[in-house]
XYZ file of C-alpha atoms in Angstrom:
717
model
C -0.129 -51.422 -88.076
C 1.487 -47.993 -87.743
C 0.390 -45.096 -89.959
C 3.647 -44.191 -91.720
C 2.915 -40.502 -91.683
C 2.376 -40.430 -87.903
C 5.174 -42.786 -86.817
C 8.578 -43.753 -88.124
C 10.510 -46.794 -86.918
C 14.254 -46.565 -87.505
C 16.257 -49.726 -86.681
C 20.049 -49.597 -86.830
C 19.808 -46.342 -88.769
C 17.531 -47.829 -91.436
C 13.895 -46.785 -91.908
C 11.815 -49.987 -91.372
C 8.426 -48.319 -90.871
C 6.688 -49.873 -93.881
C 7.648 -53.408 -92.867
C 6.746 -53.162 -89.140
C 3.423 -54.621 -88.016
C 3.772 -53.976 -84.281
C 6.271 -52.330 -81.934
C 6.385 -51.976 -78.112
C 8.781 -51.398 -75.219
C 9.237 -53.394 -72.004
C 11.095 -52.181 -68.942
C 12.145 -55.633 -67.664
C 14.089 -56.516 -69.613
C 14.734 -53.091 -71.130
C 13.970 -53.945 -74.713
C 12.128 -52.786 -77.768
C 10.099 -55.563 -79.355
C 9.200 -55.611 -83.031
C 6.983 -57.861 -85.128
C 7.487 -57.457 -88.870
C 4.783 -57.927 -91.477
C 4.437 -61.558 -92.647
C 6.918 -62.658 -89.947
C 5.190 -63.950 -86.762
C 8.440 -63.989 -84.800
C 9.118 -61.193 -82.285
C 12.507 -59.472 -82.539
C 13.986 -57.773 -79.472
C 16.441 -54.854 -79.674
C 18.419 -52.756 -77.256
C 16.420 -49.466 -77.120
C 19.380 -47.512 -78.440
C 19.130 -49.477 -81.685
C 15.527 -48.436 -82.312
C 14.326 -44.917 -82.980
C 10.567 -44.613 -82.655
C 9.491 -41.215 -83.956
C 6.014 -39.857 -83.170
C 3.861 -36.717 -83.528
C 5.365 -35.157 -86.651
C 5.231 -31.546 -87.690
C 3.913 -31.512 -91.247
C 4.891 -28.867 -93.808
C 3.230 -27.902 -97.077
C 5.609 -28.744 -99.988
C 4.075 -25.910 -102.009
C 5.387 -23.325 -99.565
C 8.336 -25.203 -98.028
C 11.509 -26.537 -99.596
C 13.826 -29.068 -97.999
C 17.536 -28.729 -98.697
C 19.941 -31.636 -98.111
C 23.505 -30.334 -97.863
C 22.389 -27.226 -99.717
C 20.668 -29.037 -102.591
C 16.886 -29.139 -102.868
C 15.132 -32.488 -102.352
C 12.462 -32.689 -105.058
C 9.791 -33.296 -106.200
C 8.058 -33.822 -102.849
C 4.434 -34.443 -101.999
C 4.859 -34.731 -98.212
C 7.299 -33.306 -95.633
C 7.329 -34.226 -91.937
C 9.734 -33.432 -89.117
C 10.056 -35.584 -85.976
C 11.666 -34.127 -82.885
C 13.407 -36.338 -80.311
C 15.136 -34.290 -77.639
C 17.520 -31.938 -79.381
C 17.635 -34.074 -82.526
C 15.395 -33.672 -85.556
C 14.587 -36.305 -88.165
C 12.838 -35.819 -91.496
C 10.567 -38.070 -93.494
C 9.589 -37.128 -97.027
C 7.516 -38.680 -99.775
C 8.330 -38.026 -103.397
C 5.803 -37.334 -106.123
C 6.099 -40.960 -107.276
C 4.959 -42.242 -103.840
C 8.310 -43.474 -102.522
C 9.613 -42.186 -99.192
C 12.965 -41.376 -97.614
C 14.414 -40.531 -94.222
C 16.976 -37.780 -93.510
C 18.906 -36.755 -90.439
C 18.317 -33.216 -89.226
C 21.960 -32.147 -89.207
C 22.143 -32.311 -93.004
C 18.704 -30.880 -93.726
C 17.416 -27.305 -93.866
C 13.792 -26.234 -94.193
C 13.153 -23.069 -96.178
C 9.735 -21.427 -96.292
C 8.298 -19.323 -99.089
C 7.139 -15.804 -98.331
C 4.375 -16.363 -100.896
C 2.318 -18.273 -98.331
C 1.551 -14.847 -96.809
C -1.406 -13.095 -98.559
C 0.244 -9.618 -98.829
C 3.339 -11.050 -100.512
C 1.164 -13.289 -102.668
C -0.867 -10.377 -104.008
C 2.137 -8.115 -104.643
C 3.911 -10.933 -106.449
C 0.824 -11.527 -108.608
C 0.767 -7.800 -109.435
C 4.438 -7.782 -110.466
C 3.905 -10.918 -112.558
C 1.059 -9.254 -114.474
C 3.123 -6.107 -115.006
C 5.971 -8.309 -116.301
C 3.713 -9.343 -119.165
C 3.938 -5.768 -120.504
C 7.740 -5.896 -120.836
C 8.545 -5.734 -124.577
C 11.636 -7.986 -124.587
C 10.929 -11.246 -126.438
C 12.666 -14.432 -127.519
C 13.271 -15.203 -131.182
C 10.016 -17.152 -131.292
C 8.012 -14.275 -129.787
C 7.747 -15.350 -126.136
C 7.892 -12.604 -123.514
C 11.168 -12.979 -121.629
C 10.314 -11.350 -118.299
C 6.955 -13.106 -118.111
C 8.736 -16.419 -118.726
C 10.942 -15.666 -115.706
C 7.906 -15.081 -113.493
C 6.049 -18.135 -114.758
C 8.904 -20.314 -113.462
C 8.608 -18.868 -109.945
C 6.315 -20.530 -107.418
C 8.605 -20.109 -104.414
C 10.453 -17.098 -102.932
C 12.635 -17.868 -99.919
C 11.587 -16.098 -96.741
C 15.310 -15.594 -96.077
C 15.756 -13.512 -99.210
C 15.676 -9.723 -99.383
C 12.633 -10.116 -101.652
C 10.606 -11.494 -98.743
C 11.098 -8.199 -96.912
C 10.253 -6.210 -100.030
C 7.047 -8.147 -100.783
C 5.825 -8.148 -97.178
C 7.575 -5.417 -95.145
C 4.871 -5.539 -92.479
C 5.916 -9.019 -91.315
C 9.585 -8.435 -90.467
C 11.951 -5.478 -90.350
C 15.338 -5.558 -92.098
C 17.992 -6.905 -89.766
C 20.955 -4.953 -88.459
C 24.413 -6.412 -87.842
C 27.597 -5.422 -86.004
C 29.897 -3.799 -88.573
C 33.004 -5.983 -89.063
C 36.520 -4.670 -89.564
C 36.594 -3.293 -93.099
C 39.247 -2.680 -95.734
C 39.360 -0.100 -98.550
C 41.641 -1.459 -101.309
C 40.140 0.853 -103.962
C 40.483 4.008 -101.862
C 37.626 5.953 -100.333
C 36.323 9.266 -99.096
C 34.042 10.219 -96.215
C 30.662 9.412 -97.753
C 31.969 6.239 -99.406
C 33.172 5.055 -96.006
C 29.716 5.667 -94.543
C 28.052 3.831 -97.433
C 30.302 0.776 -97.057
C 29.759 0.636 -93.300
C 25.976 0.901 -93.795
C 26.081 -1.962 -96.317
C 27.673 -4.283 -93.762
C 25.567 -3.113 -90.851
C 22.158 -3.524 -92.488
C 20.246 -6.146 -94.430
C 18.962 -3.436 -96.789
C 20.956 -0.282 -97.548
C 20.620 2.386 -100.230
C 23.385 4.409 -101.857
C 22.409 7.543 -103.783
C 25.258 8.120 -106.214
C 25.105 11.277 -108.360
C 27.425 11.383 -111.393
C 31.152 11.514 -110.704
C 30.904 10.610 -106.996
C 32.532 7.171 -107.154
C 29.663 4.656 -107.244
C 31.823 2.008 -108.923
C 34.638 2.591 -106.428
C 32.175 2.054 -103.559
C 30.821 -1.123 -105.146
C 34.368 -2.469 -105.618
C 35.198 -1.903 -101.942
C 32.020 -3.722 -100.856
C 32.881 -6.616 -103.188
C 36.450 -6.774 -101.824
C 35.228 -7.019 -98.229
C 32.739 -9.766 -99.118
C 35.493 -11.766 -100.826
C 37.721 -11.406 -97.734
C 34.831 -12.636 -95.569
C 34.433 -15.620 -97.974
C 30.906 -14.570 -98.893
C 29.219 -14.564 -102.281
C 27.905 -11.517 -104.122
C 25.735 -10.975 -107.196
C 26.393 -7.640 -108.943
C 23.605 -6.617 -111.323
C 22.747 -3.612 -113.457
C 20.182 -2.666 -116.035
C 22.877 -2.484 -118.718
C 25.942 -4.545 -119.583
C 28.323 -1.573 -119.697
C 27.943 -0.922 -115.950
C 28.793 -4.484 -114.918
C 31.587 -4.706 -117.494
C 33.023 -1.556 -115.900
C 33.201 -3.401 -112.555
C 34.940 -6.364 -114.230
C 37.465 -4.059 -115.927
C 38.345 -2.338 -112.639
C 38.875 -5.717 -110.958
C 40.964 -6.885 -113.908
C 43.315 -3.907 -113.513
C 44.146 -5.238 -110.045
C 44.573 -8.828 -111.277
C 41.312 -9.916 -109.630
C 39.230 -10.922 -112.637
C 39.727 -14.599 -111.774
C 37.206 -14.102 -108.947
C 34.387 -13.156 -111.321
C 31.859 -15.021 -113.436
C 30.077 -12.857 -116.006
C 26.767 -14.679 -116.501
C 23.180 -13.754 -117.342
C 22.157 -14.589 -120.889
C 22.584 -18.025 -122.425
C 25.374 -16.639 -124.629
C 27.293 -15.293 -121.621
C 26.968 -18.591 -119.760
C 28.251 -20.491 -122.802
C 31.125 -18.039 -123.183
C 32.061 -18.474 -119.514
C 32.122 -22.287 -119.741
C 34.155 -22.225 -122.954
C 36.738 -19.629 -121.892
C 37.132 -20.181 -118.136
C 40.335 -22.207 -118.442
C 42.111 -19.259 -120.113
C 40.337 -16.065 -119.069
C 39.690 -17.132 -115.464
C 42.987 -18.791 -114.679
C 44.464 -17.979 -111.295
C 47.405 -15.541 -111.656
C 50.737 -17.352 -111.789
C 52.179 -14.892 -109.264
C 49.456 -15.418 -106.658
C 51.791 -17.144 -104.169
C 53.892 -13.969 -104.098
C 50.818 -12.083 -102.865
C 50.978 -13.858 -99.535
C 52.353 -11.774 -96.688
C 52.852 -13.388 -93.295
C 52.563 -10.002 -91.629
C 48.929 -9.685 -92.666
C 48.009 -12.784 -90.625
C 48.487 -10.828 -87.426
C 45.328 -9.223 -85.972
C 47.497 -6.150 -85.453
C 47.720 -5.620 -89.238
C 43.951 -5.381 -89.606
C 43.822 -3.060 -86.584
C 46.383 -0.861 -88.339
C 44.052 -0.575 -91.337
C 41.180 0.393 -89.029
C 43.385 3.010 -87.363
C 44.336 4.454 -90.762
C 40.660 4.640 -91.740
C 39.766 6.387 -88.471
C 42.604 8.903 -88.871
C 41.340 9.721 -92.335
C 37.893 10.586 -90.997
C 39.328 13.760 -89.448
C 41.046 14.616 -92.735
C 37.841 13.917 -94.663
C 35.942 16.288 -92.372
C 38.448 19.030 -93.178
C 38.213 18.274 -96.914
C 34.422 18.493 -96.721
C 34.625 21.803 -94.865
C 37.119 23.144 -97.435
C 34.834 22.161 -100.332
C 31.822 23.764 -98.631
C 33.789 26.976 -97.950
C 34.938 27.217 -101.577
C 31.397 26.628 -102.858
C 29.961 29.198 -100.457
C 32.603 31.750 -101.432
C 31.901 31.269 -105.157
C 28.164 31.610 -104.573
C 28.597 34.727 -102.427
C 30.751 36.413 -105.052
C 27.999 35.892 -107.633
C 25.319 37.108 -105.196
C 27.390 40.173 -104.300
C 27.772 41.092 -107.969
C 23.991 41.017 -108.494
C 23.404 42.804 -105.182
C 25.661 45.725 -106.113
C 24.045 46.038 -109.532
C 20.455 45.984 -108.280
C 20.419 47.492 -104.745
C 20.582 51.087 -103.552
C 21.879 51.828 -100.034
C 20.882 54.901 -98.016
C 24.205 56.798 -97.554
C 22.893 58.607 -94.444
C 22.884 55.410 -92.380
C 26.059 53.641 -91.249
C 27.019 50.785 -88.948
C 28.878 51.987 -85.855
C 31.157 48.907 -85.687
C 32.051 45.854 -87.714
C 30.336 42.587 -86.759
C 30.996 38.918 -87.604
C 28.885 37.508 -90.435
C 26.853 35.244 -88.157
C 25.635 38.236 -86.122
C 24.975 40.271 -89.265
C 22.895 37.447 -90.703
C 20.957 37.014 -87.468
C 20.186 40.732 -87.283
C 19.279 40.806 -90.984
C 16.747 37.983 -90.472
C 15.399 39.629 -87.317
C 14.784 42.943 -89.079
C 13.212 41.190 -92.069
C 10.825 39.337 -89.748
C 9.918 42.593 -87.987
C 9.151 44.275 -91.316
C 6.939 41.392 -92.455
C 5.163 40.898 -89.079
C 1.361 40.697 -89.158
C -0.693 40.788 -85.909
C -2.479 37.596 -84.912
C -4.397 37.953 -81.657
C -3.982 39.915 -78.430
C -1.148 37.815 -76.977
C 0.781 38.052 -80.236
C 0.395 41.859 -80.203
C 1.660 42.083 -76.617
C 4.667 39.842 -77.281
C 5.570 41.742 -80.451
C 5.344 45.057 -78.607
C 7.988 43.835 -76.148
C 10.203 42.614 -78.994
C 9.834 45.914 -80.860
C 10.790 47.922 -77.762
C 13.970 45.846 -77.280
C 14.806 45.907 -81.005
C 14.591 49.733 -81.157
C 17.072 50.010 -78.276
C 19.501 47.702 -80.087
C 19.353 49.377 -83.492
C 19.880 52.823 -81.931
C 23.123 51.486 -80.427
C 24.228 49.839 -83.698
C 23.379 52.417 -86.384
C 24.073 56.094 -86.976
C 21.695 58.243 -89.028
C 18.409 56.790 -87.736
C 15.573 58.957 -86.308
C 15.524 59.215 -82.497
C 12.300 57.195 -82.464
C 12.503 54.839 -85.457
C 9.363 53.413 -87.036
C 8.923 49.967 -88.506
C 9.236 51.364 -92.027
C 12.714 52.648 -91.116
C 13.890 49.047 -90.773
C 13.611 48.567 -94.536
C 16.430 51.141 -94.962
C 18.714 49.118 -92.667
C 18.446 45.746 -94.404
C 20.480 46.666 -97.557
C 23.230 48.034 -95.303
C 23.374 44.756 -93.387
C 23.391 42.827 -96.652
C 26.316 44.837 -98.010
C 28.244 44.362 -94.758
C 27.528 40.637 -94.867
C 28.825 40.391 -98.462
C 31.998 42.174 -97.338
C 32.655 40.287 -94.103
C 31.636 36.744 -95.000
C 34.027 36.355 -97.985
C 36.886 37.559 -95.784
C 35.980 34.943 -93.169
C 35.713 32.213 -95.798
C 39.009 33.175 -97.417
C 40.735 32.993 -94.020
C 39.095 29.625 -93.304
C 40.113 28.244 -96.709
C 43.724 29.286 -96.126
C 43.709 27.749 -92.643
C 42.299 24.393 -93.833
C 44.637 24.277 -96.843
C 47.639 24.699 -94.533
C 46.290 22.037 -92.178
C 45.700 19.563 -95.018
C 49.154 20.272 -96.428
C 50.727 19.159 -93.136
C 48.604 15.976 -92.945
C 49.310 14.936 -96.588
C 45.829 13.519 -97.203
C 46.666 11.880 -100.576
C 49.493 9.920 -98.961
C 47.193 8.791 -96.125
C 44.539 7.591 -98.589
C 47.217 5.822 -100.658
C 48.592 4.090 -97.545
C 45.114 2.896 -96.517
C 44.452 1.636 -100.046
C 47.838 -0.096 -100.348
C 47.596 -1.824 -96.958
C 44.016 -2.901 -97.713
C 44.998 -4.315 -101.122
C 47.952 -6.104 -99.539
C 45.592 -7.682 -96.985
C 43.081 -8.662 -99.693
C 45.721 -10.265 -101.908
C 47.280 -12.123 -99.017
C 43.895 -13.646 -98.125
C 43.388 -14.608 -101.757
C 46.836 -16.206 -101.891
C 45.955 -18.316 -98.844
C 42.698 -19.378 -100.515
C 43.750 -19.870 -104.151
C 47.525 -20.301 -103.973
C 49.829 -23.131 -102.805
C 49.028 -25.456 -105.685
C 45.262 -24.918 -105.580
C 43.840 -26.676 -108.632
C 40.849 -24.863 -110.038
C 38.173 -27.207 -111.430
C 36.774 -26.667 -114.915
C 32.983 -26.455 -114.789
C 31.091 -28.026 -117.670
C 27.815 -26.515 -116.473
C 26.712 -23.520 -114.417
C 26.061 -25.005 -110.962
C 26.059 -23.538 -107.409
C 29.396 -25.284 -106.766
C 30.894 -22.675 -109.086
C 30.502 -20.074 -106.322
C 33.280 -21.691 -104.279
C 35.702 -20.658 -107.029
C 33.946 -17.568 -108.362
C 32.364 -15.706 -105.426
C 31.614 -12.616 -107.566
C 28.902 -13.169 -110.191
C 27.869 -10.378 -112.545
C 24.683 -10.297 -114.560
C 22.002 -8.015 -115.922
C 19.170 -7.444 -113.458
C 16.813 -9.011 -115.965
C 18.708 -12.350 -115.949
C 19.618 -12.429 -112.251
C 17.092 -15.130 -111.297
C 18.092 -17.489 -114.110
C 21.793 -17.843 -113.225
C 21.429 -20.701 -110.723
C 18.821 -22.996 -109.226
C 16.057 -21.234 -107.313
C 17.327 -22.396 -103.905
C 20.734 -20.755 -104.410
C 20.951 -17.627 -102.265
C 23.879 -15.232 -102.498
C 25.000 -13.505 -99.338
C 24.597 -10.108 -101.043
C 23.155 -8.593 -104.182
C 24.454 -5.182 -105.294
C 22.200 -3.458 -107.816
C 23.738 -0.594 -109.783
C 21.735 1.977 -111.810
C 18.628 1.041 -109.791
C 16.870 4.229 -110.884
C 16.670 2.742 -114.397
C 15.268 -0.589 -113.204
C 11.541 -1.340 -113.120
C 10.133 -2.814 -109.912
C 9.061 -6.103 -111.490
C 12.636 -6.577 -112.767
C 14.357 -5.422 -109.576
C 12.304 -7.810 -107.436
C 13.851 -10.731 -109.357
C 17.328 -9.729 -108.156
C 16.166 -9.460 -104.519
C 14.974 -13.070 -104.725
C 18.588 -14.159 -105.257
C 20.221 -12.909 -102.025
C 19.835 -12.499 -98.277
C 21.078 -8.906 -98.161
C 20.832 -6.078 -100.672
C 22.710 -2.884 -101.504
C 20.678 -0.707 -103.868
C 22.729 1.883 -105.767
C 21.336 4.623 -107.987
C 20.353 8.253 -108.239
C 16.724 9.325 -108.018
C 17.663 12.540 -109.869
C 18.831 10.663 -112.966
C 16.819 8.951 -115.695
C 14.171 6.431 -114.598
C 13.121 3.376 -116.562
C 11.212 4.248 -119.718
C 7.456 3.530 -119.742
C 5.165 4.280 -122.674
C 1.878 6.083 -122.047
C -0.058 3.007 -123.175
C 1.797 0.716 -120.758
C 1.356 3.219 -117.942
C -2.426 3.014 -118.357
C -2.280 -0.796 -118.372
C -0.153 -0.780 -115.196
C -2.662 1.482 -113.464
C -5.461 -0.949 -114.328
C -3.435 -3.893 -112.964
C -2.671 -1.978 -109.749
C -6.367 -1.191 -109.250
C -7.231 -4.854 -109.745
C -4.820 -5.918 -106.995
C -5.424 -2.859 -104.761
C -1.668 -2.276 -104.718
C -0.485 0.552 -102.483
C 1.539 3.410 -103.921
C 4.932 2.070 -102.750
C 4.833 -0.595 -105.479
C 3.297 1.442 -108.299
C 5.294 0.446 -111.382
C 3.586 3.139 -113.444
C 5.075 5.916 -111.304
C 8.138 4.626 -109.443
C 11.471 3.183 -110.466
C 12.743 0.290 -108.381
C 15.072 2.652 -106.487
C 12.168 4.904 -105.520
C 10.017 1.901 -104.605
C 12.715 0.495 -102.285
C 13.124 3.913 -100.636
C 9.383 3.998 -99.876
C 9.058 0.365 -98.800
C 12.058 0.706 -96.436
C 11.926 4.304 -95.155
C 14.122 3.361 -92.171
C 16.850 1.752 -94.299
C 20.050 3.822 -94.287
C 20.406 6.073 -97.338
C 23.899 7.388 -97.989
C 24.437 10.216 -100.460
C 27.836 10.037 -102.146
C 28.554 13.755 -101.898
C 32.095 14.286 -103.169
C 32.119 15.013 -106.915
C 35.426 14.545 -108.775
C 34.507 14.673 -112.484
C 33.252 18.021 -113.823
C 34.537 21.568 -113.731
C 32.985 23.380 -110.728
C 30.862 25.634 -112.958
C 29.258 22.625 -114.640
C 28.569 20.475 -111.609
C 27.533 23.450 -109.492
C 24.654 24.072 -111.907
C 23.464 20.492 -111.297
C 24.249 20.758 -107.590
C 22.054 23.822 -107.102
C 19.366 22.856 -109.611
C 18.899 19.178 -108.721
C 20.696 18.290 -105.462
C 19.859 21.235 -103.214
C 23.530 22.163 -102.851
C 24.308 18.908 -100.999
C 27.167 17.824 -103.271
C 30.738 18.719 -102.365
C 32.697 19.847 -105.416
C 36.221 18.463 -105.144
C 37.446 19.831 -108.503
C 38.912 23.350 -108.669
C 38.127 26.360 -110.833
C 41.314 27.741 -112.384
C 39.509 30.481 -114.282
C 39.063 28.537 -117.526
C 36.849 30.490 -119.979
C 33.620 29.268 -121.577
C 33.348 26.153 -119.431
C 29.570 26.027 -119.777
C 28.095 27.864 -122.753
C 24.681 28.291 -124.358
C 24.590 28.692 -128.174
C 21.560 30.347 -129.722
C 20.660 29.668 -133.344
C 19.112 32.380 -135.524
C 15.524 33.259 -134.566
C 12.829 31.161 -136.193
C 11.046 27.822 -136.025
C 13.688 25.336 -137.136
C 12.476 22.127 -135.489
C 10.815 19.541 -137.716
C 9.253 17.480 -134.962
C 12.073 15.612 -133.187
C 14.638 16.848 -135.736
C 16.332 20.268 -136.022
C 18.635 20.786 -139.044
C 19.620 24.317 -137.964
C 21.058 22.992 -134.682
C 23.053 20.364 -136.572
C 24.479 23.042 -138.858
C 25.382 25.234 -135.849
C 27.104 22.292 -134.138
C 29.084 21.435 -137.281
C 30.150 24.960 -138.273
C 30.395 26.824 -134.973
C 30.408 24.649 -131.851
C 32.805 21.864 -132.853
C 35.533 24.217 -134.179
C 35.405 26.166 -130.902
C 36.221 23.164 -128.696
C 39.862 22.576 -127.695
C 39.401 18.757 -127.657
C 40.094 15.980 -130.104
C 36.946 14.564 -131.720
C 37.296 11.315 -129.774
C 36.985 13.330 -126.540
C 33.666 14.928 -127.578
C 30.188 13.530 -127.056
C 26.931 14.818 -128.524
C 23.631 13.969 -126.846
C 20.029 14.696 -127.721
C 16.650 13.694 -126.292
C 15.456 12.395 -129.690
C 16.567 9.405 -131.784
C 15.787 11.243 -135.047
C 18.237 14.021 -134.166
C 20.880 11.477 -133.162
C 20.514 9.645 -136.490
C 20.747 12.912 -138.428
C 23.892 13.933 -136.499
C 25.448 10.569 -137.357
C 24.741 11.150 -141.047
C 26.120 14.698 -141.034
C 29.189 14.221 -138.837
C 30.287 10.700 -139.642
C 31.700 8.283 -137.082
C 34.460 10.325 -135.446
C 32.305 11.660 -132.606
C 30.194 9.689 -130.144
C 26.542 10.630 -130.651
C 23.702 9.074 -128.638
C 20.455 9.793 -126.867
C 20.630 11.012 -123.291
C 19.333 7.630 -122.113
C 22.083 5.689 -123.876
C 24.870 8.080 -122.857
C 24.057 8.090 -119.132
C 27.029 6.923 -117.064
C 29.667 7.703 -119.717
C 32.018 10.689 -119.694
C 33.865 12.887 -122.198
C 36.064 15.976 -122.087
C 33.267 17.966 -123.710
C 29.549 17.314 -124.155
C 27.260 19.078 -126.636
C 23.532 18.940 -125.868
C 21.235 19.372 -128.867
C 17.836 20.233 -127.369
C 16.026 20.225 -130.787
C 12.785 21.905 -129.621
C 12.002 25.531 -130.531
C 9.695 25.746 -127.515
C 10.344 24.315 -124.064
C 8.453 21.028 -123.689
C 7.734 18.821 -120.699
C 9.947 16.143 -122.240
C 13.109 18.175 -122.842
C 12.660 20.194 -119.640
C 12.345 17.055 -117.508
C 14.816 17.554 -114.611
C 16.052 13.946 -114.646
C 16.768 14.092 -118.384
C 18.544 17.450 -118.108
C 20.626 16.250 -115.141
């Protein structure tokens, strides 16, 4: 007898193992001889008719899944692979004891990263933290915990495997394919899109008004062209609905499936025939010219030409910002600084040399001796510096002392504030003339138009020419062939399809508002991930009580700080887990008046943003209103502020009420504003208003005294 798990006998393509009593080969004649159970006769076969498989590799069904043509074979109690030359054969046993044989070409083995202890422990930690999530079903069950309780397998090919066990493998890098930009782009958006396609994990930091949605749309468009699938998730429905609306404006909504909750899935199934119908004009989208490789090369050439223009635009924005800042500094300098009239500069110098000399003199004034060698070196420097300043300045003593240097610094500062603005003004004029000759808007429009033409032509080839779209009665993975773009809340991302379904990409928007235990669910759904957010905006909300519980859970699992749900948002966690992953800051800001965004730029972003809007001298762009002195706050409610907003602030604004938004840190103040002002003006907490925009925003701070809550930089930003 042959132990079935150690040998398999395949005769004429049929597994006969269980009925074979004995099997052997002879060389003369070249035959394979078989005696079957309960049949004493010996049967002889040409060796090519018999496949005798030996020495299997056995896999644990708990940590390995077997997919046959993309669909999981289940439930299994035993998995074995037999290798014969370059061919692989599989034998499995089901939970009911029956067995089956599969050919290797149709079968794929997928391992779970949870067989590794580090991933196991981190997953257990996230599962326990998920129990604290307050969202519940109608019958009181905890929704996020229910999601985790269904998970016993996380594909080692998913982005989650890297996140849960970054020490095992590093994120992969890929050659960047030829890319298109149908929704337009700027310099930093280009870099972000290229990073997304060149790396398994990439991070996009998108401050307000810098085009996060535009970047996401371009990534989605390229994935569709490459016939890949993408899951777009966000912590709130408004963000993903915004993506759908932008696609709909271009006639591309038929590519999307808005899923997630049970209600959304039902709505999709019931309305797909109407809402998701392929545009009647799709055949007219086809353009034979786009089939030529030369057309795609033209798009790449247009994108490369724009890089030079983008560099000039960036330099122009930086020069304008620097000039505005210098003018403010100069005003304060002239009001607060006295200059010794007896000392003058002998000749004008460029700003770079003035700044260098200014810093050198300041260092000499502040120098403190530190050892013999340091004294000797400084003596040499001081000797050379005295010779230089005697040549540069009039009115100094013949043998200047160190204290004389302090009289020179204000003079250098004044000269710098005179020379540098002149240089910047000349540079601004030069770049403006250069950009006027290149016609940057027309170049961006041409790149966008050619890219959209290419995208639509590819879609016409795929969905046109009488393509009949099937109507799906259920949400199955086959749906992705018709709807390659699936949108969902982050919370529901894992429940859209069967566990073995892996998207090519997941794009997570508003990741700074996502908790790590929720974000990890989305990473389990895809091979590659693009994480989009802003670490300077609002994080996910955690109560003090839950924070203490999370700390206790982390201590129990000895979780390192990179995964600490009590401290980090998912965006911050990903940045720490993958410090080498490319992080692209979307720098160009197009939304606010320069005075408004420059406050945020200097206060929160270290001056790294490039302000692309222009200041035309509008008055009262950013204004602080003070109420009468006194303690007017009643906890999280301030009636005096509401009265000031109603009687003074609102009448002063040149906008219609529908263009005004009022925000406050406290729900009680928001509710009171609703009662006092009625429904004509949008009023919400800062958390609920994030991501929206209005012509004018009123911030009601409520507190009489500055508190840690209202002075939180993320909330203020």
